[in-house]
Short mmCIF file of C-alpha atoms and ligand atoms in Angstrom, two decimals:
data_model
loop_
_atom_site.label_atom_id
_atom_site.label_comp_id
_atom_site.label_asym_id
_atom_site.label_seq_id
_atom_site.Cartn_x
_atom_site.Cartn_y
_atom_site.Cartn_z
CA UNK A 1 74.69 -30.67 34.29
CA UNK A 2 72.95 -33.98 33.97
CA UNK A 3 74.32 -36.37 36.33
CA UNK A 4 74.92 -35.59 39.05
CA UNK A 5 77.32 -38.53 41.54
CA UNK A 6 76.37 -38.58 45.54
CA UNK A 7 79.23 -40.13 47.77
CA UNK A 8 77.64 -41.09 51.27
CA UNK A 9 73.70 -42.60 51.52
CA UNK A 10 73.90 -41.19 55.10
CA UNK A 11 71.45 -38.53 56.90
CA UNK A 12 72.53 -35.99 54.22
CA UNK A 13 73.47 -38.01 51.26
CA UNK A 14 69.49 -39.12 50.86
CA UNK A 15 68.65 -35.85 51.21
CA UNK A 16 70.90 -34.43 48.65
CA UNK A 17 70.15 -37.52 46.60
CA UNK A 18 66.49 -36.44 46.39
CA UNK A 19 66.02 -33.05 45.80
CA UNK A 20 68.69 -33.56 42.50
CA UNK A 21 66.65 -36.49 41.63
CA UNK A 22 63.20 -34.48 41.78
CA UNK A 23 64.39 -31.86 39.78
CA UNK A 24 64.86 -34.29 37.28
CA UNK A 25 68.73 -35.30 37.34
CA UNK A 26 70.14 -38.68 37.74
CA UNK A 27 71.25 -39.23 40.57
CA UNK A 28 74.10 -41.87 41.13
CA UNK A 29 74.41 -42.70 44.95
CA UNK A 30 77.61 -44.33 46.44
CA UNK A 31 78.04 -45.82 49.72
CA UNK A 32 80.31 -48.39 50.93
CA UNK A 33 77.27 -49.88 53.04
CA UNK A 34 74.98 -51.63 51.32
CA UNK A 35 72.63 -51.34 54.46
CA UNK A 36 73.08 -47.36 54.39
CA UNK A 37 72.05 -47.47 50.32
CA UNK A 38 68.47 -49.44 51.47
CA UNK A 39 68.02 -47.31 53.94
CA UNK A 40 68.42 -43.93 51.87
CA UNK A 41 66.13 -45.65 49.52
CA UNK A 42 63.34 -45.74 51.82
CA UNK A 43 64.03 -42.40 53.34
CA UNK A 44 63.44 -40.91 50.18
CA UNK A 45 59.95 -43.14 49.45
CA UNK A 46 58.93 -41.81 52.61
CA UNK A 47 60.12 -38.71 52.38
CA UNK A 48 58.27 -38.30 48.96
CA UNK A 49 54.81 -39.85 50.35
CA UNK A 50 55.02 -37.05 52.85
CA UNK A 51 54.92 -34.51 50.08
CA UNK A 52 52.47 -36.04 48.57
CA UNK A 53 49.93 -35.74 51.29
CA UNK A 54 50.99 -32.40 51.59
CA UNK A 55 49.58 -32.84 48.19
CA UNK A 56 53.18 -30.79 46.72
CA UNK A 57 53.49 -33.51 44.38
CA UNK A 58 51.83 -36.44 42.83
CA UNK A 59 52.40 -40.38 42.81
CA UNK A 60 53.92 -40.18 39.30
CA UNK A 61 56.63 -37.73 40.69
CA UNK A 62 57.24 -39.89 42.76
CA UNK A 63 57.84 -42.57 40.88
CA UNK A 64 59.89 -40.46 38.50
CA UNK A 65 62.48 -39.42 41.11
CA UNK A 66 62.85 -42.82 42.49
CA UNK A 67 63.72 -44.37 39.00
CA UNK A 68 66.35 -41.33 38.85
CA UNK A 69 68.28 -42.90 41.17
CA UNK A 70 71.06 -45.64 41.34
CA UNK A 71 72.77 -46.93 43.76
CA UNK A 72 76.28 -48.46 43.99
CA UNK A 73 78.69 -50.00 46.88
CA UNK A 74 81.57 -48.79 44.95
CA UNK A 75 83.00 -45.29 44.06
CA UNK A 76 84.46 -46.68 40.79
CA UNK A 77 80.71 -46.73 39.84
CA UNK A 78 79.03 -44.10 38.72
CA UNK A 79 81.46 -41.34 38.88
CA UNK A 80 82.91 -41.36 35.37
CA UNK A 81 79.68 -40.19 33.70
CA UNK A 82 79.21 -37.73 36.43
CA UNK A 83 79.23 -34.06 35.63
CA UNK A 84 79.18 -32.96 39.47
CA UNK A 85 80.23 -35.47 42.42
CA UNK A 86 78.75 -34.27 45.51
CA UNK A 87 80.92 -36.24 48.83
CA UNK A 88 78.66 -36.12 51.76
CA UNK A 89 80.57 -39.19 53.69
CA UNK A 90 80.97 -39.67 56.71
CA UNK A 91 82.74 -35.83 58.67
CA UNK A 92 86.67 -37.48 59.06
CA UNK A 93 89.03 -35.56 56.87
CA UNK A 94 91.31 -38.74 56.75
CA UNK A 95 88.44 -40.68 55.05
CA UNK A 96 87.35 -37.26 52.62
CA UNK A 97 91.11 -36.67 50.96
CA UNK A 98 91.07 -40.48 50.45
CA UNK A 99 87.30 -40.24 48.27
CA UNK A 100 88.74 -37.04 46.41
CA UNK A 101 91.92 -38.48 46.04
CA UNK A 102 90.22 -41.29 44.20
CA UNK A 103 87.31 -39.72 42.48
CA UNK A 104 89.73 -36.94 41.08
CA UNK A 105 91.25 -40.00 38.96
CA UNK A 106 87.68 -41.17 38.07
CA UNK A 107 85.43 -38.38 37.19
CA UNK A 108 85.78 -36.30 33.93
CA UNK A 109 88.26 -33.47 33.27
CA UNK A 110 84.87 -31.42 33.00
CA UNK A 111 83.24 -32.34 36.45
CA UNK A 112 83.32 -30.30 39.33
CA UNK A 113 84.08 -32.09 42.52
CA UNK A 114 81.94 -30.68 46.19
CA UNK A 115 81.95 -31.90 49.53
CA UNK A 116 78.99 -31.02 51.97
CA UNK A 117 81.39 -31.30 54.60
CA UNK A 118 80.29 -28.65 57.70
CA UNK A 119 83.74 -27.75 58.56
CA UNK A 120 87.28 -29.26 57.20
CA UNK A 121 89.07 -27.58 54.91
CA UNK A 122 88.19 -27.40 51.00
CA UNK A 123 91.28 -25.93 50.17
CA UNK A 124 92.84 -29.11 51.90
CA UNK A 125 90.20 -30.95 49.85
CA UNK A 126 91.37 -29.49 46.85
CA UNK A 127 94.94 -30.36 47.43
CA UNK A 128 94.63 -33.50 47.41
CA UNK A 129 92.82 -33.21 43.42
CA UNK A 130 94.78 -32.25 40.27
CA UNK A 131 91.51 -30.19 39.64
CA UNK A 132 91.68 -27.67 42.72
CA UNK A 133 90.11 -24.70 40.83
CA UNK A 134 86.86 -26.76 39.91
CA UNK A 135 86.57 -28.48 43.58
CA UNK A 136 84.03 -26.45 46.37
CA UNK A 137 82.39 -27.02 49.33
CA UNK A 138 78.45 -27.61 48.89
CA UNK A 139 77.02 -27.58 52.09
CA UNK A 140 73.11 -27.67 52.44
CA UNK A 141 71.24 -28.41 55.48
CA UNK A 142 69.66 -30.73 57.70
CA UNK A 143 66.52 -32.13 56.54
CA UNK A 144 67.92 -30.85 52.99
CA UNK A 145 64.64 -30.96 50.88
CA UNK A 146 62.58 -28.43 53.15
CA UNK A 147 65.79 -26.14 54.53
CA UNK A 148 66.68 -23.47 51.53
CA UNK A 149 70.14 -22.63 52.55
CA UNK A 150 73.06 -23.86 50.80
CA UNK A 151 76.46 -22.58 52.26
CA UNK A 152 78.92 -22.49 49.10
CA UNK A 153 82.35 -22.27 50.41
CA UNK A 154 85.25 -21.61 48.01
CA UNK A 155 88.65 -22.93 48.87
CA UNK A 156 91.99 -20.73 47.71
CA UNK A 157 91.70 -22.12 44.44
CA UNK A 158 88.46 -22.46 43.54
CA UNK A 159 87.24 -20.64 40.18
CA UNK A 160 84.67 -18.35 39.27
CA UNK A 161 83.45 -20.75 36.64
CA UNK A 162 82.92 -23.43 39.27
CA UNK A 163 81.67 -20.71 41.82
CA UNK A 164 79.10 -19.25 38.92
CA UNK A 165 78.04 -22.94 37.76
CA UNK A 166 77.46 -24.57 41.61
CA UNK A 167 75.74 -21.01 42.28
CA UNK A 168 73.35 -21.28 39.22
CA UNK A 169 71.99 -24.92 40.40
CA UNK A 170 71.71 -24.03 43.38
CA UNK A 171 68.88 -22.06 42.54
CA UNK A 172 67.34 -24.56 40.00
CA UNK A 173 67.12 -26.70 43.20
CA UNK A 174 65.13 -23.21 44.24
CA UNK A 175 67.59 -23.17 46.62
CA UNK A 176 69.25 -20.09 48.38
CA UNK A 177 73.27 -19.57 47.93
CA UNK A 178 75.08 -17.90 50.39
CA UNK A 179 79.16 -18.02 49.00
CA UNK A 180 82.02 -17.26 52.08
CA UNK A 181 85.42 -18.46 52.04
CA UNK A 182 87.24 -20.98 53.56
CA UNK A 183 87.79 -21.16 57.62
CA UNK A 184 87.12 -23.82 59.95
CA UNK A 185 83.24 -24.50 60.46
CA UNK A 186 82.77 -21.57 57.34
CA UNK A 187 79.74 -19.23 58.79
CA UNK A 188 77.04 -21.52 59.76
CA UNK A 189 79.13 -24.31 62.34
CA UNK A 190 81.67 -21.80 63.36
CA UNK A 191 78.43 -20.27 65.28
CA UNK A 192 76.04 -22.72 65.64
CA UNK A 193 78.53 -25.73 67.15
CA UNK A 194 79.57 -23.77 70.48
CA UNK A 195 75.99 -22.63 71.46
CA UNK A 196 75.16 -26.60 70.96
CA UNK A 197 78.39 -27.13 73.04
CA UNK A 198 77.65 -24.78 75.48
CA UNK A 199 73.90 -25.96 75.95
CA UNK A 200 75.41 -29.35 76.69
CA UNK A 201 78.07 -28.36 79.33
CA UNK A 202 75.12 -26.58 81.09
CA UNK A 203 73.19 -29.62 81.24
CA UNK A 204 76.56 -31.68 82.07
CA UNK A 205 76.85 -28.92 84.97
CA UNK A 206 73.05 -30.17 86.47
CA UNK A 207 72.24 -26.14 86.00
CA UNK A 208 69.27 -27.55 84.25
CA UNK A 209 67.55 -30.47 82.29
CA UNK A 210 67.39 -31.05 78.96
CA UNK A 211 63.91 -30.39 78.03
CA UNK A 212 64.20 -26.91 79.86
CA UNK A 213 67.50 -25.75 77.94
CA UNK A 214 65.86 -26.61 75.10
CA UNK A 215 62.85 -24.68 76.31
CA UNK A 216 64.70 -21.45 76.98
CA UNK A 217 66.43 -21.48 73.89
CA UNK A 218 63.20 -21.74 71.69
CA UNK A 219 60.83 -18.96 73.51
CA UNK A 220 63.98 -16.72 74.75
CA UNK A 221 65.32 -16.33 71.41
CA UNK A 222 62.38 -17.47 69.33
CA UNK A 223 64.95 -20.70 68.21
CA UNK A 224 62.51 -23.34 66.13
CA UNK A 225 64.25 -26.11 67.92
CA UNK A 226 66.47 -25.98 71.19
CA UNK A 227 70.05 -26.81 71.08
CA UNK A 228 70.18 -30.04 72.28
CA UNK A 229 67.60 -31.61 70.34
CA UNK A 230 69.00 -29.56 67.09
CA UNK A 231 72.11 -31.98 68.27
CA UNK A 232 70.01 -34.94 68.14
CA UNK A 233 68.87 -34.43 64.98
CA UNK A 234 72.42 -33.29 63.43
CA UNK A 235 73.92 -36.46 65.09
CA UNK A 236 76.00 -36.51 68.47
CA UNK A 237 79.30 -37.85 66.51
CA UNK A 238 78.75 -35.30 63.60
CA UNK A 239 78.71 -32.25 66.16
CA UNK A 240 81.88 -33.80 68.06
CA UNK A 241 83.63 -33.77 64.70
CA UNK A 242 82.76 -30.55 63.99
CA UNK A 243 84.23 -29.19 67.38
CA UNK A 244 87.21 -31.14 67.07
CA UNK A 245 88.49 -29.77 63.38
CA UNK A 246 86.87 -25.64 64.84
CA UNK A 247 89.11 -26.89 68.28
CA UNK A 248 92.60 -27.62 65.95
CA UNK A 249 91.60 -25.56 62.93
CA UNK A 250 91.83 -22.25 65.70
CA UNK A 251 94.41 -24.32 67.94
CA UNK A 252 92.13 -22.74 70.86
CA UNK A 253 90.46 -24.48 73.33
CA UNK A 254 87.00 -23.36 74.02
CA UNK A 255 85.80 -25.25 71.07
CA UNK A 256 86.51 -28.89 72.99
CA UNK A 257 83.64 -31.28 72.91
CA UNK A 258 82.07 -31.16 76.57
CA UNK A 259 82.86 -34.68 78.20
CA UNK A 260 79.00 -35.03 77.88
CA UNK A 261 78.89 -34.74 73.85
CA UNK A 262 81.86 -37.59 74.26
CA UNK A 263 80.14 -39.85 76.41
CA UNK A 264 76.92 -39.85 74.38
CA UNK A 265 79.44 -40.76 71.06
CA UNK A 266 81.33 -43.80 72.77
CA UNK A 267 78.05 -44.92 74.04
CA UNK A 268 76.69 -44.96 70.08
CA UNK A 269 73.76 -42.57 71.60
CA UNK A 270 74.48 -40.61 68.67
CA UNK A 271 70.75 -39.08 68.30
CA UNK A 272 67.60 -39.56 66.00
CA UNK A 273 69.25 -42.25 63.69
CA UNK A 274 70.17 -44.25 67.03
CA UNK A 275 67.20 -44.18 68.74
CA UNK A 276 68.88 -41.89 71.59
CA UNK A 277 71.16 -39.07 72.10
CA UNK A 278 69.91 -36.30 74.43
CA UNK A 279 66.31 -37.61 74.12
CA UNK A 280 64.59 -40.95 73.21
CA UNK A 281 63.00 -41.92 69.75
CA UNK A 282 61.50 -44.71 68.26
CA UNK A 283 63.80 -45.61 64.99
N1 LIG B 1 73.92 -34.34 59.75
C1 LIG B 1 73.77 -33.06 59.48
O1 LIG B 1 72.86 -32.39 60.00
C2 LIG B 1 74.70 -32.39 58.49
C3 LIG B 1 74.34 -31.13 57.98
C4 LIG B 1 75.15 -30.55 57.01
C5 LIG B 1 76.30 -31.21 56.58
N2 LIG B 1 76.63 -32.43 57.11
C6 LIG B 1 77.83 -33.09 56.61
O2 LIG B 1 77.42 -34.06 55.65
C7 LIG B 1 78.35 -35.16 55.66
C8 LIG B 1 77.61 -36.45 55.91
O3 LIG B 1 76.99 -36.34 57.18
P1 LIG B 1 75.77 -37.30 57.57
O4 LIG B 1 75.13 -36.69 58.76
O5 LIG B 1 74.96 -37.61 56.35
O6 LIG B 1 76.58 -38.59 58.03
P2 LIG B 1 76.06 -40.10 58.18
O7 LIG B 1 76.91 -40.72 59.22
O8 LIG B 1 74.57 -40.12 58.36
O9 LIG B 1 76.38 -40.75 56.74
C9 LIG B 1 77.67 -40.88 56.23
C10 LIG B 1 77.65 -42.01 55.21
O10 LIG B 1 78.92 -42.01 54.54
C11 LIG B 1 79.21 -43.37 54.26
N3 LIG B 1 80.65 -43.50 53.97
C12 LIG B 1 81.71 -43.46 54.82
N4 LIG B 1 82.86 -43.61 54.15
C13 LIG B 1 82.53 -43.74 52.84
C14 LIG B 1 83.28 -43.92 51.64
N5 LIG B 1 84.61 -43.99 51.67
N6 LIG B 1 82.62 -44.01 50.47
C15 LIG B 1 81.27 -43.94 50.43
N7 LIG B 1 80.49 -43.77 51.53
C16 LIG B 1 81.12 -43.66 52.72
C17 LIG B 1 78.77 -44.12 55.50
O11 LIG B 1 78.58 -45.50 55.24
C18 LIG B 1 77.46 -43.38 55.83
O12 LIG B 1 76.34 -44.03 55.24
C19 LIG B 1 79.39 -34.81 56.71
O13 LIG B 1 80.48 -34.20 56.10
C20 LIG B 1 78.66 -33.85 57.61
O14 LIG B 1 79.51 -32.99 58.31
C21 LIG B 1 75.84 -33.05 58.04
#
C-alpha cells in the first residue's frame, strides 16, 4: 500500500492523516469543510514541532510528511488512486453508508475500504459496498500518533486477506492490533462509554464536582485521566453518539445519554475543540 485516502480532517482524521504520512505514505485527506482541512493542516505542523523538541524527529521530517499530504473538499478526489480509504467522518451512520456508498463506486477493485468509527456497525458498513469482504473497521485512538492501540473490527464478511493486510500496517505504523468482531461499541466503547456516562450522571446528581470525580477515578483506579475530562477530550457529541447506537444496538436502556451529556451537546459545549465541555480551555 502506497496511498493511502482519509475521509474526515476532524479530531481523528489529522491524526490518522499524520502518522500514515510520517511513515512515508501519501496521504490524501477529504473533508467537506474547507475550514476543518486548514485546521488539520496546522494540527499536524504543530503536532510535528512537538516531536521535534522532543527531539523524535528532525525539521526535514517534518517537512517530508507535510508535503505527503493533500487535501481535497471533495470525495471524488483522491480516492481512485487510493489503495486503502480510511472514513473517520463525522460518528452518524446515516452520513457513513452515504461516504461508503459513494467511495465503493470510486476507489479501485483492489482497495480496501475502513471506517474508524467507535461503534456502528461494519457489517452494516459493508452492506452498503459491493466489496463487503475487503471493508473493516480501523479504529485507533485519541490523540492517534502517541496511543498504540488500534481496535481492528471485522464485520460478517470481512476476509482474511483484508484482516492479514490492515493487521500487517498496522504494525508498520508500530502500532498494536487487537482484532474482535463486530457488536455495538466493539471492546473498547462498549466499556469505556458507560463509566463516562455514569461519571456524568453522578455529577448531574450534585454527589460531587467535576474535578473530584475526575480525581477519584485517576488515584482510585490509577486512571491517567478521569472520566469526564477523557469526555472532553473525546468530544461531548462523539460520546452521545456512541451511547445512542450501544442504547439501540442492545435495545436496553442503561446505555441512554444522561440529560447532562445532552445539555452540554445542544449547548455546542462539546469539549476541547469548543473551548468547553465539562471544563474550560483556551482554543
Ligand atoms: N474523538 C475521538 O476521541 C475518537 C476516537 C476514536 C474514534 N473516533 C471516531 O472517529 C470518527 C471521527 O471522529 P472525530 O472525533 O474526528 O470527529 P470530528 O467531529 O472532529 O470530525 C469529523 C469530520 O468529518 C467531516 N465530515 C462530515 N461529513 C463528511 C463527509 N460526508 N465527507 C467528508 N468529511 C465529512 C466533518 O466536516 C469533520 O471535520 C468518528 O467515527 C468517531 O466515532 C473518535
Amino acid at each position: 500500500m502506497k496511498i493511502i485516502a482519509v475521509i474526515g480532517a476532524g479530531t481523528m482524521g489529522n491524526g490518522i492523516a499524520h502518522v500514515f504520512a510520517q511513515k512515508g505514505f501519501q496521504v490524501n485527506l477529504v473533508d467537506t469543510q474547507e475550514k476543518a482541512l486548514e485546521k488539520a493542516l496546522s494540527t499536524i505542523a504543530k503536532n510535528l514541532d512537538r516531536q521535534i523538541k522532543k527531539g523524535n524527529i528532525t525539521e526535514e521530517d517534518k517537512i517530508n510528511t507535510l508535503t505527503r499530504i493533500f487535501s481535497y473538499t471533495s470525495v471524488h478526489k483522491g480516492i481512485q488512486e487510493a489503495d486503502l480509504v480510511i472514513e473517520a467522518a463525522t460518528e452518524n451512520s446515516v452520513i457513513k453508508k452515504e461516504i461508503f456508498t459513494e467511495i465503493d463506486k470510486l476507489a479501485k477493485p483492489d482497495c480496501i475500504l475502513a471506517s474508524n468509527t467507535s461503534s456502528i456497525s461494519i457489517t452494516q458498513l459493508a452492506n452498503c459496498t459491493n466489496r463487503p469482504h475487503q471493508v473493516i473497521g480501523m479504529h485507533f485512538m485519541n490523540p492517534v500518533p502517541v496511543m498504540k492501540l488500534v481496535e481492528i473490527i471485522n464485520g460478517q464478511q470481512t476476509d482474511t486477506k483484508t484482516i492479514e493486510a490492515i493487521v500487517s500496517l498496522t504494525k508498520i505504523l508500530e502500532k498494536v492490533p487487537c482484532v474482535v468482531n463486530d457488536a455495538p461499541g466493539f471492546i473498547a466503547n462498549r466499556i469505556l462509554m458507560p463509566m463516562i456516562n455514569e461519571a456524568i450522571l453522578a455529577l448531574q446528581e450534585g454527589i460531587s464536582d467535576a474535578a473530584t470525580i475526575d480525581e477519584i477515578m485517576k488515584l482510585g483506579m490509577a486512571h491517567p485521566m478521569g472520566p469526564l475530562q477523557l469526555a472532553d477530550y473525546i468530544g461531548l457529541d462523539v460520546c452521545k453518539n456512541i451511547l445512542v447506537i450501544l442504547q439501540d444496538g442492545f435495545n436496553n436502556t442503561k446505555y441512554a445519554p444522561a440529560d447532562l451529556l445532552i445539555q452540554k451537546v445542544n449547548e455546542g459545549k462539546l469539549g476541547i475543540k469548543t473551548g468547553e465541555g465539562f471544563y474550560t480551555y483556551s482554543v
